[in-house]
Coordinates of C-alpha atoms in Angstrom, one line a residue:
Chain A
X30 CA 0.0 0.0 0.0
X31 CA 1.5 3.3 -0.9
X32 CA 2.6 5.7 2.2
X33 CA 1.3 8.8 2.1
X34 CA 3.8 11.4 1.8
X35 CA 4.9 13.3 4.6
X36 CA 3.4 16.7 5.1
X37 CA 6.7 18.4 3.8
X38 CA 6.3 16.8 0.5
X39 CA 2.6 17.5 0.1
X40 CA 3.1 21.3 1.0
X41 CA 6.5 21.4 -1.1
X42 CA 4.1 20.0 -4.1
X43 CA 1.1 22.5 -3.8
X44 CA 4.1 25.3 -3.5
X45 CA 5.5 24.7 -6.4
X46 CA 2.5 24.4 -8.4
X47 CA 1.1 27.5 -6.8
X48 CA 4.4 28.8 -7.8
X49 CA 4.3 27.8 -11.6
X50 CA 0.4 28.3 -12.0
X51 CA 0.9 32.0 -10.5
X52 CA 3.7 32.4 -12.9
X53 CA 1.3 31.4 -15.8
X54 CA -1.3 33.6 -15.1
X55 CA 1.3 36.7 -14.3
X56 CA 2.3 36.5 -17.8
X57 CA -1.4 36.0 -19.1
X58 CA -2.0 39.4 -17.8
X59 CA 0.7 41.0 -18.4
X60 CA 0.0 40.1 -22.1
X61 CA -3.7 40.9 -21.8
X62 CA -2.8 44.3 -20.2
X63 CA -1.6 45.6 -23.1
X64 CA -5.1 45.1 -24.8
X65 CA -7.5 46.2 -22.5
X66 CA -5.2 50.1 -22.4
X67 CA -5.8 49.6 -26.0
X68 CA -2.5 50.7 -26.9
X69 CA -2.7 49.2 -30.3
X70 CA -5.7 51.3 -30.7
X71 CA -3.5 54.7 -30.2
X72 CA -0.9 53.2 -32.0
X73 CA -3.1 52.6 -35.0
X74 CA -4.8 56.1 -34.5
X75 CA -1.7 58.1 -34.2
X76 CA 0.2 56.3 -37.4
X77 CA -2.6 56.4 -39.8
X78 CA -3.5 60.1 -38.8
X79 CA 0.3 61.2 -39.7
X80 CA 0.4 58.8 -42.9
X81 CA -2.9 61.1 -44.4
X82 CA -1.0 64.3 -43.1
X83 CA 2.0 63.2 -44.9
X84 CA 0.1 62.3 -48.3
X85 CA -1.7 65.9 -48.2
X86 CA 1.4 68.2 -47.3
X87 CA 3.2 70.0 -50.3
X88 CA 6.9 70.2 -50.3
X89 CA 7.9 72.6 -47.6
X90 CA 4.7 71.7 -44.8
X91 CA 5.7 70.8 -41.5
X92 CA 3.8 69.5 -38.5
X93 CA 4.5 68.8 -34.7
X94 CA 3.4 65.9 -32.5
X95 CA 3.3 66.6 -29.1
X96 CA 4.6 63.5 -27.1
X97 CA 2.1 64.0 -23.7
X98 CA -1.0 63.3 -26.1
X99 CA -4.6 62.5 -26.1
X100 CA -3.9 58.9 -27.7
X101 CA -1.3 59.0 -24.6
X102 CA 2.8 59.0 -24.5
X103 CA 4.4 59.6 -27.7
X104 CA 7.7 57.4 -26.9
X105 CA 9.1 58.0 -30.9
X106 CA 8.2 58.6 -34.1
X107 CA 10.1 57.1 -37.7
X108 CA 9.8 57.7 -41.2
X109 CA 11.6 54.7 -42.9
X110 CA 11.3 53.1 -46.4
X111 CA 8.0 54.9 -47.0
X112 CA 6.6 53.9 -43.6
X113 CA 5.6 55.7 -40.7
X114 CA 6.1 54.1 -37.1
X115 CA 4.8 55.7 -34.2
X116 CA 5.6 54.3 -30.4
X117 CA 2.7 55.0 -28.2
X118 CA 3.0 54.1 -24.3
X119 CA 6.3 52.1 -24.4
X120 CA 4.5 49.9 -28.1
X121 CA 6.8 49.4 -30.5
X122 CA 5.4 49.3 -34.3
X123 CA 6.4 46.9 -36.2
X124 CA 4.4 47.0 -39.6
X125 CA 3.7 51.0 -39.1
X126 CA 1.2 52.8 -41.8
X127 CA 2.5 53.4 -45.5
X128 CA 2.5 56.6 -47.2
X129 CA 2.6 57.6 -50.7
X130 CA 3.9 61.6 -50.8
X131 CA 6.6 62.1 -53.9
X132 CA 8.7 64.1 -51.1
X133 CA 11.2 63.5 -48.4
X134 CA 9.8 63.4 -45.1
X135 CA 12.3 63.9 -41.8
X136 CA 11.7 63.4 -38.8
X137 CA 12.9 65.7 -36.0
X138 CA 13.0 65.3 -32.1
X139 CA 12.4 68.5 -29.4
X140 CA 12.4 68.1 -25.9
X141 CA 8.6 67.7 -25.8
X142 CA 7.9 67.3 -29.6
X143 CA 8.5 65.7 -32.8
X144 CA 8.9 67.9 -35.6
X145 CA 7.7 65.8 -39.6
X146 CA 9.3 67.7 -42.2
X147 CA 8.1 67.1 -46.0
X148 CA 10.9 69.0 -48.4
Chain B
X29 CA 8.6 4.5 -4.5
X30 CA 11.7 6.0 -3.5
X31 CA 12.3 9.8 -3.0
X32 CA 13.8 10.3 -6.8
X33 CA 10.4 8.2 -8.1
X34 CA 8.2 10.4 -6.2
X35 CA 10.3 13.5 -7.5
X36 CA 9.8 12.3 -11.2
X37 CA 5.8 11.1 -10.6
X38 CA 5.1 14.8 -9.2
X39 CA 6.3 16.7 -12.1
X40 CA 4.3 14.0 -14.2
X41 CA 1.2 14.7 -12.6
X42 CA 2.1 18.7 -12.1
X43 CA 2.1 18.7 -16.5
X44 CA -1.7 18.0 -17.4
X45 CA -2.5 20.6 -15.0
X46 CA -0.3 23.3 -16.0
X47 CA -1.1 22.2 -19.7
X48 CA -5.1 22.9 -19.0
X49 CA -3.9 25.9 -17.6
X50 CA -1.8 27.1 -20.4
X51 CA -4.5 26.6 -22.8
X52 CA -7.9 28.3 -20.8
X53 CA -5.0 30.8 -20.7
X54 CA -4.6 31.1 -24.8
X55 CA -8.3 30.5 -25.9
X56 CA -9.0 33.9 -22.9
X57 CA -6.4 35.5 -24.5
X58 CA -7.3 34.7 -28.0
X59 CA -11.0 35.5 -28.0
X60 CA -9.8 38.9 -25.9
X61 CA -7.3 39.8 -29.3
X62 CA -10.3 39.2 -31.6
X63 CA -13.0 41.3 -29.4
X64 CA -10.7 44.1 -28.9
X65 CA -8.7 44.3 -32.1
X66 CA -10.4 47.1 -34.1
X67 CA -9.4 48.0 -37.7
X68 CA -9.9 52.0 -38.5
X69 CA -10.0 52.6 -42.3
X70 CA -8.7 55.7 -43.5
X71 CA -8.9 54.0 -47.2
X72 CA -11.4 56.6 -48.8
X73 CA -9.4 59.1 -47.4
X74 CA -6.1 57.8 -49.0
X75 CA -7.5 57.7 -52.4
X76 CA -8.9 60.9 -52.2
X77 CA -5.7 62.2 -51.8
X78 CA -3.7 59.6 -54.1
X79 CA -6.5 60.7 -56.6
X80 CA -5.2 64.4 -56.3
X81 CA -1.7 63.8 -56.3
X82 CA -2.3 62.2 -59.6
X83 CA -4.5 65.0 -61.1
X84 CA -1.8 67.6 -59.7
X85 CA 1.0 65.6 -61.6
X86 CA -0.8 65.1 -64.8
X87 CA -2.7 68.7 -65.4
X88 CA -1.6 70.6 -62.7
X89 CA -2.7 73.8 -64.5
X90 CA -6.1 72.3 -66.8
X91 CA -3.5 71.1 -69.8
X92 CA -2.6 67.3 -70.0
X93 CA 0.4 67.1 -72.3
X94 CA 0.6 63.5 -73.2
X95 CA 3.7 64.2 -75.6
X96 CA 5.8 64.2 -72.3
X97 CA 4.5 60.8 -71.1
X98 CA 6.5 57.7 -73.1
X99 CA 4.5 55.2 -74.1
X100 CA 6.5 52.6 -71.2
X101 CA 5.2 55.0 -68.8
X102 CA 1.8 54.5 -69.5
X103 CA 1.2 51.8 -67.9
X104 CA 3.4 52.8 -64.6
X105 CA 1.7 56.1 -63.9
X106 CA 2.6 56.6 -60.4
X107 CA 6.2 55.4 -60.9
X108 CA 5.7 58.5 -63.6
X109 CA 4.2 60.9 -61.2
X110 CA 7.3 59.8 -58.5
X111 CA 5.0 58.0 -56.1
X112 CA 5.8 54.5 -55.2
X113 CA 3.1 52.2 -56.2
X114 CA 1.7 49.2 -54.1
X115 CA 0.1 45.7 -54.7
X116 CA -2.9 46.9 -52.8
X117 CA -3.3 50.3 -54.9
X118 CA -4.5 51.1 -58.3
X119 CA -4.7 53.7 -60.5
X120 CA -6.7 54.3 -63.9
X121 CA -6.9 57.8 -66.2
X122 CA -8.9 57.5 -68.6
X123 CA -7.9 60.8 -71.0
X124 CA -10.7 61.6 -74.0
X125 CA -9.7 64.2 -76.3
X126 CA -12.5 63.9 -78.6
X127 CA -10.4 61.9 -81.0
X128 CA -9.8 58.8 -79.0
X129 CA -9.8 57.6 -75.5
X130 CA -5.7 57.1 -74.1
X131 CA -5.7 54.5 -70.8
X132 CA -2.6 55.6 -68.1
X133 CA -2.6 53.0 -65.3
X134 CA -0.8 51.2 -62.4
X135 CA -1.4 48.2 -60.3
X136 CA -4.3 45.4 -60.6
X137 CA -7.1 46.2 -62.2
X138 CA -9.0 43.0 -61.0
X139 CA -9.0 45.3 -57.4
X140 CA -12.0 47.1 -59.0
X141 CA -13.8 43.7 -58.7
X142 CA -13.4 43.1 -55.5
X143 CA -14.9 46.9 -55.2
X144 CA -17.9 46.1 -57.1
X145 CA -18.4 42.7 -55.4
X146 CA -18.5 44.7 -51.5
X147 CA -20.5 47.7 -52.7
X148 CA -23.2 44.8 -53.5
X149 CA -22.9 43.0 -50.4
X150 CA -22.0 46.1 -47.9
X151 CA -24.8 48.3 -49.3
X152 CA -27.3 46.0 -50.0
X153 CA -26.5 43.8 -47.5
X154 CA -28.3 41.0 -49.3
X155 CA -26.0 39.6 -52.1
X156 CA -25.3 36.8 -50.7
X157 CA -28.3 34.6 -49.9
X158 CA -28.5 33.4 -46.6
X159 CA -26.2 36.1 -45.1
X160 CA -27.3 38.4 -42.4
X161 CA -25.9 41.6 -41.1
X162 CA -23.7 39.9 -38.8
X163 CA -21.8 38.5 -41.6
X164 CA -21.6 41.7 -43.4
X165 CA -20.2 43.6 -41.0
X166 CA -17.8 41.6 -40.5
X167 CA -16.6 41.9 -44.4
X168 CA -17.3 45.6 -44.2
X169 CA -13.7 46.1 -42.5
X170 CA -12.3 44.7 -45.9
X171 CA -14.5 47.6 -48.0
X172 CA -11.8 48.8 -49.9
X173 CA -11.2 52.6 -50.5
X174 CA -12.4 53.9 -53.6
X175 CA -12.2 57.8 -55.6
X176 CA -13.3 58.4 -59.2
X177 CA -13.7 61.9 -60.6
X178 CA -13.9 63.8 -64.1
X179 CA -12.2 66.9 -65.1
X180 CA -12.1 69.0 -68.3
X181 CA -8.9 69.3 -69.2
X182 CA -7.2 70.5 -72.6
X183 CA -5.1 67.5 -74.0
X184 CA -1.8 68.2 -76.1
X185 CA -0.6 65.4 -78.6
X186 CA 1.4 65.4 -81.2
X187 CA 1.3 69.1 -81.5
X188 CA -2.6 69.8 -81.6
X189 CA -4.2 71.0 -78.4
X190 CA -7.6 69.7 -78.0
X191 CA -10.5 70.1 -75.5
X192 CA -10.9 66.8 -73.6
X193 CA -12.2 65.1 -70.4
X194 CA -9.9 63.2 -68.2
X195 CA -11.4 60.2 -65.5
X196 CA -9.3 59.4 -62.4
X197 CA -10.1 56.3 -60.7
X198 CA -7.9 55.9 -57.4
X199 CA -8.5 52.4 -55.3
X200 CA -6.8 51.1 -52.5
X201 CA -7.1 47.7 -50.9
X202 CA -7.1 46.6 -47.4
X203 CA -3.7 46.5 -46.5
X204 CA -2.5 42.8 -44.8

């Protein structure tokens, strides 16, 4: 007949799955977090809102994005490859928005702005 | 069992749990990506502005000379107008000079298909028999972006400058 185990080994067991299953679910949230602030939202906002203004400036325009903003924390702004990738509240973008303006578009970083540039 | 056994036959029982776990966990996370994910189309918008661009390359001031644009051109008009062209975009200019109708384009013109088949089942709703509004909307995020516009224009070729009519059709796909 099996032995029970001895309390130590019952209570080590339930630890460590406490342990692991508290793990599991800390990452779960962490994960789902990101969701729920609807940070891919903003993102999304924020990128396709600069793409338009982009395609309707004529050589010369330039614009500023404040980084304390409505769609929240403006972390950086990119023009690469004829994309536009905008980090909102620590996000990175990783497809970004295209644009299709014929000019060069620069980006520019103030203290408590970014400056887009279209020569 | 000895102490190594009972070692081995925990972490065998511990795995069926944390696997039930691991997967309530995915299938809550899953259904959360699909009920929160949201898709904002700026699409009309784009090929507003794409249309323009084109209009402002071609005739910006009312005269279209098509002397200027080689025939190899024609069929890569944004490449022409120094705008980078995409798989989901197309572009049709349809130039009538009273003499004969000249076709510039770029990109796939099967795109205006897909156009025609969505305004049918997004506007009516009912193209498709058996599907309900539920179904529809969940399509509608795929509605591609669509501009067309006429302009008199005066069109120069081969020397002659004739009155004329030029149509700009600008669509842009949902982008993957």
């Amino acid at each position: 007949m099996r032995r029970l185990g001895k309390k130590g080994d019952i209570s080590s067991k339930a630890v460590i799955q406490t342990i692991l299953i508290g793990l599991l679910f800390a990452v779960f949230f962490l994960a789902l977090e990101g969701r729920l602030e609807a940070r891919g939202i903003k993102q999304q906002v924020l990128e396709k809102e600069l793409a338009l203004l982009i395609d309707a400036s004529e050589s010369g325009f330039s614009f500023e994005i404040m980084k304390k903003s409505l769609n929240g924390l403006v972390d950086g702004v990119e023009v690469k490859d004829g994309r536009i990738y905008v980090k909102v509240d620590g996000l990175f973008s990783s497809k970004g928005y295209p644009y299709f303006s014929s000019n060069e578009v620069f980006v520019e970083e103030d203290l408590d702005k970014f400056v887009v540039r279209v020569k | 069992m000895n102490k190594r056994g009972s070692g081995v036959s925990d972490i065998v029982e511990m795995v069926p749990v944390l696997v039930l776990i691991s997967a309530i966990a995915v299938v809550i996370f899953g259904i959360s990506s699909v009920y929160y994910a949201y898709d904002i189309s700026v699409r009309d918008a784009e090929s507003r502005l794409l249309g323009r661009a084109v209009v402002e390359c071609l005739f910006p001031e009312g005269v279209l000379n098509l002397d200027s644009i080689k025939e190899e051109d024609r069929n890569f008009i944004l490449r022409y107008c120094g705008i980078e062209g995409s798989e989901r975009i197309y572009v049709g200019v349809e130039i009538d000079n009273n003499a004969r109708k000249i076709y510039l384009k770029e990109g796939d013109e099967g795109l205006l298909w897909v156009r025609d088949l969505f305004e049918k089942v997004v506007v009516t709703g009912n193209a498709i028999s058996g599907w309900n509004n539920e179904n529809v909307e969940r399509i509608a995020k795929y509605n591609p972006g669509y501009f067309s516009d006429e302009y008199k224009a005066f069109v120069f070729e081969n020397g002659v400058t004739r009155d004329g009519f030029v149509k700009v059709e600008v669509l842009i796909n949902y982008e993957k």
